[in-house]
Amino acid sequence: AQPNKETEAMAALNDYLTKHPGDVAAWNAMAEACRAASDFKGAAYCYEEVILACPLDSDIHARCGEAYCTAGGAAHAKLGRKHLAQAIRLDPNNLRAWYGLLAAAEGYLEEVERLPKGKKEAEEEDVEVARELIKFGGEKLMTVYKGKEMAEIVGRLLKETSERL
C-alpha cells in the first residue's frame, strides 16, 4: 500500500461525496479506503451510509460491525455487536457474522474489564448479554461444523473462549 496514494484517494472520494452524497458505491469505496488506512471509525461511518441505501445487505452489516469492533472501546463493541446480530438476522448462514459476533462479545467483555468499578457495574446487563451471545454463537457454530474436519479445531477455540469468561 502506498500511503500518499491512499491519502490522495481518500481526499478525492471525500470531495466527490461532498458533491454527491447519495452515491452508495462511493461510500463503499470510501469505507474500504478508511479500512486500508486503519481509520475504523471512519469506515464504520461510511458503512452506515451504505446501510441507509442497502439495509437488507447482510455483508455490509457484518463489515460495519467489524469496523466498529476494530475501532475499540466498549461503546463501539456494542454497536458492532448490533450490526453483526443484524447480519445474522438477515442471513443466518453468514459464518463471518457469527464469528464476528463472538469476537465482538468477547472484545466487549475485555473492554468492560478495563473500566473502573462504578462503570463496570453499570454494564452488568450487557455483560450478561455478551456471555449469552458467546454461548449461543458457540453452539450454533458447533452445529455447523458437526461431523466435519474443522469441528475439533472450532470446539477447542470455543472452549478456550468460554474458559476466559
mmCIF file of N, CA and C in Angstrom, residues 23-131:
data_model
loop_
_atom_site.group_PDB
_atom_site.id
_atom_site.type_symbol
_atom_site.label_atom_id
_atom_site.label_comp_id
_atom_site.label_asym_id
_atom_site.label_seq_id
_atom_site.Cartn_x
_atom_site.Cartn_y
_atom_site.Cartn_z
ATOM 1 N N ASP A 23 -24.243 8.703 -3.550
ATOM 2 C CA ASP A 23 -23.539 7.679 -4.327
ATOM 3 C C ASP A 23 -23.079 6.552 -3.395
ATOM 4 N N VAL A 24 -23.834 5.488 -3.370
ATOM 5 C CA VAL A 24 -23.567 4.373 -2.456
ATOM 6 C C VAL A 24 -22.235 3.696 -2.766
ATOM 7 N N ALA A 25 -21.937 3.537 -4.040
ATOM 8 C CA ALA A 25 -20.672 2.894 -4.421
ATOM 9 C C ALA A 25 -19.481 3.715 -3.924
ATOM 10 N N ALA A 26 -19.600 5.022 -3.972
ATOM 11 C CA ALA A 26 -18.518 5.882 -3.485
ATOM 12 C C ALA A 26 -18.364 5.757 -1.966
ATOM 13 N N TRP A 27 -19.501 5.666 -1.248
ATOM 14 C CA TRP A 27 -19.429 5.475 0.208
ATOM 15 C C TRP A 27 -18.749 4.144 0.527
ATOM 16 N N ASN A 28 -19.072 3.118 -0.252
ATOM 17 C CA ASN A 28 -18.453 1.811 -0.029
ATOM 18 C C ASN A 28 -16.952 1.873 -0.317
ATOM 19 N N ALA A 29 -16.587 2.562 -1.404
ATOM 20 C CA ALA A 29 -15.162 2.717 -1.725
ATOM 21 C C ALA A 29 -14.441 3.494 -0.627
ATOM 22 N N MET A 30 -15.099 4.523 -0.098
ATOM 23 C CA MET A 30 -14.506 5.309 0.993
ATOM 24 C C MET A 30 -14.344 4.443 2.237
ATOM 25 N N ALA A 31 -15.326 3.584 2.525
ATOM 26 C CA ALA A 31 -15.229 2.686 3.680
ATOM 27 C C ALA A 31 -14.024 1.774 3.523
ATOM 28 N N GLU A 32 -13.843 1.224 2.340
ATOM 29 C CA GLU A 32 -12.698 0.333 2.097
ATOM 30 C C GLU A 32 -11.378 1.097 2.196
ATOM 31 N N ALA A 33 -11.367 2.329 1.712
ATOM 32 C CA ALA A 33 -10.153 3.150 1.825
ATOM 33 C C ALA A 33 -9.849 3.455 3.292
ATOM 34 N N CYS A 34 -10.882 3.754 4.068
ATOM 35 C CA CYS A 34 -10.682 4.005 5.501
ATOM 36 C C CYS A 34 -10.143 2.764 6.201
ATOM 37 N N ARG A 35 -10.703 1.606 5.871
ATOM 38 C CA ARG A 35 -10.199 0.354 6.465
ATOM 39 C C ARG A 35 -8.729 0.148 6.128
ATOM 40 N N ALA A 36 -8.381 0.385 4.862
ATOM 41 C CA ALA A 36 -6.990 0.208 4.429
ATOM 42 C C ALA A 36 -6.054 1.160 5.167
ATOM 43 N N ALA A 37 -6.569 2.333 5.532
ATOM 44 C CA ALA A 37 -5.764 3.329 6.249
ATOM 45 C C ALA A 37 -5.887 3.180 7.767
ATOM 46 N N SER A 38 -6.556 2.112 8.230
ATOM 47 C CA SER A 38 -6.770 1.835 9.653
ATOM 48 C C SER A 38 -7.602 2.900 10.355
ATOM 49 N N ASP A 39 -8.459 3.560 9.600
ATOM 50 C CA ASP A 39 -9.407 4.517 10.171
ATOM 51 C C ASP A 39 -10.740 3.795 10.320
ATOM 52 N N PHE A 40 -10.871 3.018 11.386
ATOM 53 C CA PHE A 40 -12.023 2.147 11.528
ATOM 54 C C PHE A 40 -13.287 2.912 11.927
ATOM 55 N N LYS A 41 -13.132 4.004 12.652
ATOM 56 C CA LYS A 41 -14.305 4.842 12.955
ATOM 57 C C LYS A 41 -14.841 5.456 11.664
ATOM 58 N N GLY A 42 -13.940 5.921 10.826
ATOM 59 C CA GLY A 42 -14.341 6.474 9.530
ATOM 60 C C GLY A 42 -14.990 5.416 8.656
ATOM 61 N N ALA A 43 -14.435 4.207 8.669
ATOM 62 C CA ALA A 43 -15.005 3.116 7.883
ATOM 63 C C ALA A 43 -16.414 2.795 8.366
ATOM 64 N N ALA A 44 -16.598 2.750 9.683
ATOM 65 C CA ALA A 44 -17.924 2.457 10.238
ATOM 66 C C ALA A 44 -18.922 3.521 9.806
ATOM 67 N N TYR A 45 -18.516 4.784 9.847
ATOM 68 C CA TYR A 45 -19.398 5.864 9.404
ATOM 69 C C TYR A 45 -19.804 5.665 7.944
ATOM 70 N N CYS A 46 -18.843 5.350 7.114
ATOM 71 C CA CYS A 46 -19.132 5.150 5.691
ATOM 72 C C CYS A 46 -20.048 3.948 5.472
ATOM 73 N N TYR A 47 -19.805 2.867 6.210
ATOM 74 C CA TYR A 47 -20.689 1.701 6.084
ATOM 75 C C TYR A 47 -22.109 2.040 6.537
ATOM 76 N N GLU A 48 -22.232 2.889 7.555
ATOM 77 C CA GLU A 48 -23.570 3.322 7.977
ATOM 78 C C GLU A 48 -24.290 4.023 6.828
ATOM 79 N N GLU A 49 -23.568 4.810 6.048
ATOM 80 C CA GLU A 49 -24.156 5.475 4.887
ATOM 81 C C GLU A 49 -24.589 4.448 3.837
ATOM 82 N N VAL A 50 -23.791 3.415 3.647
ATOM 83 C CA VAL A 50 -24.156 2.356 2.703
ATOM 84 C C VAL A 50 -25.398 1.621 3.200
ATOM 85 N N ILE A 51 -25.464 1.380 4.506
ATOM 86 C CA ILE A 51 -26.607 0.672 5.090
ATOM 87 C C ILE A 51 -27.904 1.445 4.874
ATOM 88 N N LEU A 52 -27.834 2.772 4.885
ATOM 89 C CA LEU A 52 -29.033 3.568 4.620
ATOM 90 C C LEU A 52 -29.643 3.230 3.261
ATOM 91 N N ALA A 53 -28.792 2.917 2.290
ATOM 92 C CA ALA A 53 -29.270 2.582 0.948
ATOM 93 C C ALA A 53 -29.514 1.081 0.772
ATOM 94 N N CYS A 54 -28.821 0.269 1.556
ATOM 95 C CA CYS A 54 -28.913 -1.194 1.424
ATOM 96 C C CYS A 54 -29.144 -1.834 2.790
ATOM 97 N N PRO A 55 -30.280 -1.564 3.421
ATOM 98 C CA PRO A 55 -30.476 -2.045 4.792
ATOM 99 C C PRO A 55 -30.611 -3.564 4.922
ATOM 100 N N LEU A 56 -30.827 -4.255 3.824
ATOM 101 C CA LEU A 56 -31.012 -5.706 3.888
ATOM 102 C C LEU A 56 -29.778 -6.485 3.448
ATOM 103 N N ASP A 57 -28.645 -5.807 3.333
ATOM 104 C CA ASP A 57 -27.403 -6.457 2.904
ATOM 105 C C ASP A 57 -26.639 -6.962 4.125
ATOM 106 N N SER A 58 -26.663 -8.252 4.320
ATOM 107 C CA SER A 58 -26.023 -8.882 5.475
ATOM 108 C C SER A 58 -24.517 -8.614 5.516
ATOM 109 N N ASP A 59 -23.881 -8.678 4.366
ATOM 110 C CA ASP A 59 -22.424 -8.486 4.334
ATOM 111 C C ASP A 59 -22.017 -7.076 4.741
ATOM 112 N N ILE A 60 -22.795 -6.081 4.340
ATOM 113 C CA ILE A 60 -22.474 -4.694 4.725
ATOM 114 C C ILE A 60 -22.634 -4.524 6.235
ATOM 115 N N HIS A 61 -23.688 -5.093 6.805
ATOM 116 C CA HIS A 61 -23.849 -5.033 8.264
ATOM 117 C C HIS A 61 -22.664 -5.713 8.958
ATOM 118 N N ALA A 62 -22.219 -6.843 8.416
ATOM 119 C CA ALA A 62 -21.082 -7.539 9.019
ATOM 120 C C ALA A 62 -19.818 -6.683 8.946
ATOM 121 N N ARG A 63 -19.559 -6.071 7.801
ATOM 122 C CA ARG A 63 -18.375 -5.212 7.664
ATOM 123 C C ARG A 63 -18.454 -4.010 8.596
ATOM 124 N N CYS A 64 -19.643 -3.441 8.710
ATOM 125 C CA CYS A 64 -19.836 -2.300 9.612
ATOM 126 C C CYS A 64 -19.558 -2.732 11.054
ATOM 127 N N GLY A 65 -20.095 -3.875 11.441
ATOM 128 C CA GLY A 65 -19.855 -4.402 12.783
ATOM 129 C C GLY A 65 -18.380 -4.645 13.043
ATOM 130 N N GLU A 66 -17.692 -5.202 12.068
ATOM 131 C CA GLU A 66 -16.252 -5.442 12.219
ATOM 132 C C GLU A 66 -15.491 -4.134 12.390
ATOM 133 N N ALA A 67 -15.887 -3.125 11.616
ATOM 134 C CA ALA A 67 -15.207 -1.822 11.713
ATOM 135 C C ALA A 67 -15.411 -1.224 13.101
ATOM 136 N N TYR A 68 -16.632 -1.282 13.612
ATOM 137 C CA TYR A 68 -16.879 -0.766 14.959
ATOM 138 C C TYR A 68 -16.046 -1.522 15.992
ATOM 139 N N CYS A 69 -16.037 -2.837 15.897
ATOM 140 C CA CYS A 69 -15.289 -3.636 16.880
ATOM 141 C C CYS A 69 -13.799 -3.336 16.829
ATOM 142 N N THR A 70 -13.285 -3.148 15.632
ATOM 143 C CA THR A 70 -11.860 -2.885 15.476
ATOM 144 C C THR A 70 -11.505 -1.484 15.964
ATOM 145 N N ALA A 71 -12.469 -0.567 15.940
ATOM 146 C CA ALA A 71 -12.222 0.800 16.424
ATOM 147 C C ALA A 71 -11.904 0.811 17.911
ATOM 148 N N GLY A 72 -12.405 -0.179 18.649
ATOM 149 C CA GLY A 72 -12.099 -0.297 20.072
ATOM 150 C C GLY A 72 -13.071 0.455 20.964
ATOM 151 N N GLY A 73 -13.083 0.048 22.216
ATOM 152 C CA GLY A 73 -13.953 0.670 23.204
ATOM 153 C C GLY A 73 -15.243 -0.114 23.375
ATOM 154 N N ALA A 74 -15.784 -0.041 24.586
ATOM 155 C CA ALA A 74 -16.997 -0.788 24.914
ATOM 156 C C ALA A 74 -18.182 -0.308 24.082
ATOM 157 N N ALA A 75 -18.316 0.995 23.890
ATOM 158 C CA ALA A 75 -19.442 1.527 23.120
ATOM 159 C C ALA A 75 -19.390 1.055 21.670
ATOM 160 N N HIS A 76 -18.199 1.070 21.084
ATOM 161 C CA HIS A 76 -18.058 0.593 19.706
ATOM 162 C C HIS A 76 -18.310 -0.912 19.628
ATOM 163 N N ALA A 77 -17.893 -1.653 20.637
ATOM 164 C CA ALA A 77 -18.129 -3.103 20.644
ATOM 165 C C ALA A 77 -19.626 -3.396 20.667
ATOM 166 N N LYS A 78 -20.385 -2.600 21.426
ATOM 167 C CA LYS A 78 -21.845 -2.800 21.456
ATOM 168 C C LYS A 78 -22.467 -2.464 20.106
ATOM 169 N N LEU A 79 -22.007 -1.397 19.464
ATOM 170 C CA LEU A 79 -22.516 -1.059 18.130
ATOM 171 C C LEU A 79 -22.151 -2.154 17.131
ATOM 172 N N GLY A 80 -20.931 -2.644 17.225
ATOM 173 C CA GLY A 80 -20.503 -3.723 16.348
ATOM 174 C C GLY A 80 -21.357 -4.959 16.541
ATOM 175 N N ARG A 81 -21.635 -5.271 17.789
ATOM 176 C CA ARG A 81 -22.460 -6.429 18.122
ATOM 177 C C ARG A 81 -23.848 -6.298 17.496
ATOM 178 N N LYS A 82 -24.415 -5.102 17.540
ATOM 179 C CA LYS A 82 -25.748 -4.881 16.960
ATOM 180 C C LYS A 82 -25.744 -5.111 15.453
ATOM 181 N N HIS A 83 -24.717 -4.608 14.773
ATOM 182 C CA HIS A 83 -24.662 -4.794 13.320
ATOM 183 C C HIS A 83 -24.398 -6.262 12.964
ATOM 184 N N LEU A 84 -23.567 -6.925 13.724
ATOM 185 C CA LEU A 84 -23.303 -8.341 13.450
ATOM 186 C C LEU A 84 -24.548 -9.186 13.706
ATOM 187 N N ALA A 85 -25.288 -8.851 14.749
ATOM 188 C CA ALA A 85 -26.540 -9.560 15.018
ATOM 189 C C ALA A 85 -27.536 -9.318 13.886
ATOM 190 N N GLN A 86 -27.580 -8.107 13.360
ATOM 191 C CA GLN A 86 -28.469 -7.812 12.238
ATOM 192 C C GLN A 86 -28.038 -8.589 10.994
ATOM 193 N N ALA A 87 -26.737 -8.716 10.790
ATOM 194 C CA ALA A 87 -26.241 -9.500 9.651
ATOM 195 C C ALA A 87 -26.720 -10.943 9.756
ATOM 196 N N ILE A 88 -26.681 -11.498 10.961
ATOM 197 C CA ILE A 88 -27.140 -12.868 11.179
ATOM 198 C C ILE A 88 -28.647 -12.967 10.999
ATOM 199 N N ARG A 89 -29.343 -11.965 11.464
ATOM 200 C CA ARG A 89 -30.809 -11.949 11.306
ATOM 201 C C ARG A 89 -31.186 -11.955 9.824
ATOM 202 N N LEU A 90 -30.431 -11.211 9.023
ATOM 203 C CA LEU A 90 -30.699 -11.145 7.588
ATOM 204 C C LEU A 90 -30.251 -12.412 6.862
ATOM 205 N N ASP A 91 -29.167 -13.018 7.345
ATOM 206 C CA ASP A 91 -28.647 -14.243 6.726
ATOM 207 C C ASP A 91 -28.103 -15.148 7.823
ATOM 208 N N PRO A 92 -28.914 -16.063 8.331
ATOM 209 C CA PRO A 92 -28.491 -16.941 9.431
ATOM 210 C C PRO A 92 -27.298 -17.848 9.087
ATOM 211 N N ASN A 93 -26.950 -17.941 7.816
ATOM 212 C CA ASN A 93 -25.812 -18.774 7.402
ATOM 213 C C ASN A 93 -24.534 -17.971 7.188
ATOM 214 N N ASN A 94 -24.528 -16.717 7.573
ATOM 215 C CA ASN A 94 -23.366 -15.853 7.401
ATOM 216 C C ASN A 94 -22.345 -16.168 8.497
ATOM 217 N N LEU A 95 -21.434 -17.100 8.202
ATOM 218 C CA LEU A 95 -20.447 -17.530 9.204
ATOM 219 C C LEU A 95 -19.514 -16.400 9.615
ATOM 220 N N ARG A 96 -19.206 -15.516 8.691
ATOM 221 C CA ARG A 96 -18.367 -14.363 9.032
ATOM 222 C C ARG A 96 -19.025 -13.544 10.137
ATOM 223 N N ALA A 97 -20.340 -13.353 10.028
ATOM 224 C CA ALA A 97 -21.070 -12.597 11.048
ATOM 225 C C ALA A 97 -21.119 -13.363 12.366
ATOM 226 N N TRP A 98 -21.286 -14.691 12.317
ATOM 227 C CA TRP A 98 -21.309 -15.479 13.556
ATOM 228 C C TRP A 98 -19.971 -15.375 14.289
ATOM 229 N N TYR A 99 -18.868 -15.547 13.550
ATOM 230 C CA TYR A 99 -17.548 -15.414 14.181
ATOM 231 C C TYR A 99 -17.338 -13.988 14.674
ATOM 232 N N GLY A 100 -17.769 -13.020 13.875
ATOM 233 C CA GLY A 100 -17.644 -11.619 14.277
ATOM 234 C C GLY A 100 -18.424 -11.317 15.541
ATOM 235 N N LEU A 101 -19.619 -11.897 15.649
ATOM 236 C CA LEU A 101 -20.435 -11.682 16.843
ATOM 237 C C LEU A 101 -19.741 -12.243 18.082
ATOM 238 N N LEU A 102 -19.150 -13.413 17.944
ATOM 239 C CA LEU A 102 -18.398 -13.981 19.076
ATOM 240 C C LEU A 102 -17.221 -13.090 19.448
ATOM 241 N N ALA A 103 -16.499 -12.629 18.435
ATOM 242 C CA ALA A 103 -15.345 -11.758 18.693
ATOM 243 C C ALA A 103 -15.791 -10.433 19.307
ATOM 244 N N ALA A 104 -16.920 -9.892 18.835
ATOM 245 C CA ALA A 104 -17.432 -8.635 19.380
ATOM 246 C C ALA A 104 -17.828 -8.790 20.838
ATOM 247 N N ALA A 105 -18.502 -9.885 21.150
ATOM 248 C CA ALA A 105 -18.922 -10.127 22.534
ATOM 249 C C ALA A 105 -17.711 -10.315 23.435
ATOM 250 N N GLU A 106 -16.731 -11.062 22.962
ATOM 251 C CA GLU A 106 -15.520 -11.267 23.755
ATOM 252 C C GLU A 106 -14.755 -9.950 23.917
ATOM 253 N N GLY A 107 -14.656 -9.179 22.842
ATOM 254 C CA GLY A 107 -13.984 -7.882 22.914
ATOM 255 C C GLY A 107 -14.673 -6.939 23.874
ATOM 256 N N TYR A 108 -16.001 -6.966 23.869
ATOM 257 C CA TYR A 108 -16.761 -6.141 24.796
ATOM 258 C C TYR A 108 -16.434 -6.519 26.238
ATOM 259 N N LEU A 109 -16.402 -7.815 26.525
ATOM 260 C CA LEU A 109 -16.083 -8.261 27.888
ATOM 261 C C LEU A 109 -14.686 -7.804 28.306
ATOM 262 N N GLU A 110 -13.747 -7.848 27.378
ATOM 263 C CA GLU A 110 -12.389 -7.383 27.680
ATOM 264 C C GLU A 110 -12.374 -5.882 27.952
ATOM 265 N N GLU A 111 -13.139 -5.124 27.167
ATOM 266 C CA GLU A 111 -13.216 -3.671 27.374
ATOM 267 C C GLU A 111 -13.831 -3.343 28.734
ATOM 268 N N VAL A 112 -14.875 -4.064 29.114
ATOM 269 C CA VAL A 112 -15.538 -3.814 30.395
ATOM 270 C C VAL A 112 -14.595 -4.115 31.557
ATOM 271 N N GLU A 113 -13.757 -5.125 31.419
ATOM 272 C CA GLU A 113 -12.796 -5.453 32.475
ATOM 273 C C GLU A 113 -11.850 -4.295 32.769
ATOM 274 N N ARG A 114 -11.598 -3.446 31.788
ATOM 275 C CA ARG A 114 -10.680 -2.314 31.959
ATOM 276 C C ARG A 114 -11.353 -1.093 32.590
ATOM 277 N N LEU A 115 -12.685 -1.122 32.693
ATOM 278 C CA LEU A 115 -13.412 0.027 33.235
ATOM 279 C C LEU A 115 -13.258 0.125 34.753
ATOM 280 N N PRO A 116 -13.389 1.329 35.306
ATOM 281 C CA PRO A 116 -13.419 1.476 36.762
ATOM 282 C C PRO A 116 -14.652 0.762 37.328
ATOM 283 N N LYS A 117 -14.583 0.411 38.597
ATOM 284 C CA LYS A 117 -15.626 -0.407 39.222
ATOM 285 C C LYS A 117 -17.038 0.144 39.027
ATOM 286 N N GLY A 118 -17.255 1.421 39.224
ATOM 287 C CA GLY A 118 -18.593 2.008 39.095
ATOM 288 C C GLY A 118 -19.155 1.877 37.690
ATOM 289 N N LYS A 119 -18.313 2.113 36.694
ATOM 290 C CA LYS A 119 -18.764 1.990 35.302
ATOM 291 C C LYS A 119 -18.955 0.523 34.929
ATOM 292 N N LYS A 120 -18.126 -0.329 35.506
ATOM 293 C CA LYS A 120 -18.238 -1.767 35.247
ATOM 294 C C LYS A 120 -19.592 -2.291 35.716
ATOM 295 N N GLU A 121 -20.029 -1.831 36.892
ATOM 296 C CA GLU A 121 -21.313 -2.269 37.437
ATOM 297 C C GLU A 121 -22.471 -1.806 36.561
ATOM 298 N N ALA A 122 -22.331 -0.648 35.918
ATOM 299 C CA ALA A 122 -23.380 -0.131 35.044
ATOM 300 C C ALA A 122 -23.540 -0.979 33.778
ATOM 301 N N GLU A 123 -22.546 -1.771 33.486
ATOM 302 C CA GLU A 123 -22.556 -2.596 32.276
ATOM 303 C C GLU A 123 -22.998 -4.036 32.545
ATOM 304 N N GLU A 124 -23.430 -4.349 33.760
ATOM 305 C CA GLU A 124 -23.724 -5.734 34.139
ATOM 306 C C GLU A 124 -24.703 -6.429 33.194
ATOM 307 N N GLU A 125 -25.773 -5.739 32.817
ATOM 308 C CA GLU A 125 -26.766 -6.355 31.936
ATOM 309 C C GLU A 125 -26.156 -6.693 30.576
ATOM 310 N N ASP A 126 -25.381 -5.755 30.020
ATOM 311 C CA ASP A 126 -24.743 -6.005 28.727
ATOM 312 C C ASP A 126 -23.670 -7.080 28.821
ATOM 313 N N VAL A 127 -23.031 -7.189 29.970
ATOM 314 C CA VAL A 127 -22.045 -8.253 30.178
ATOM 315 C C VAL A 127 -22.736 -9.612 30.100
ATOM 316 N N GLU A 128 -23.895 -9.716 30.727
ATOM 317 C CA GLU A 128 -24.644 -10.972 30.683
ATOM 318 C C GLU A 128 -25.084 -11.289 29.258
ATOM 319 N N VAL A 129 -25.511 -10.265 28.518
ATOM 320 C CA VAL A 129 -25.889 -10.458 27.116
ATOM 321 C C VAL A 129 -24.695 -10.971 26.323
ATOM 322 N N ALA A 130 -23.531 -10.384 26.534
ATOM 323 C CA ALA A 130 -22.330 -10.815 25.815
ATOM 324 C C ALA A 130 -21.994 -12.268 26.130
ATOM 325 N N ARG A 131 -22.084 -12.648 27.382
ATOM 326 C CA ARG A 131 -21.802 -14.049 27.755
ATOM 327 C C ARG A 131 -22.783 -15.007 27.085
#
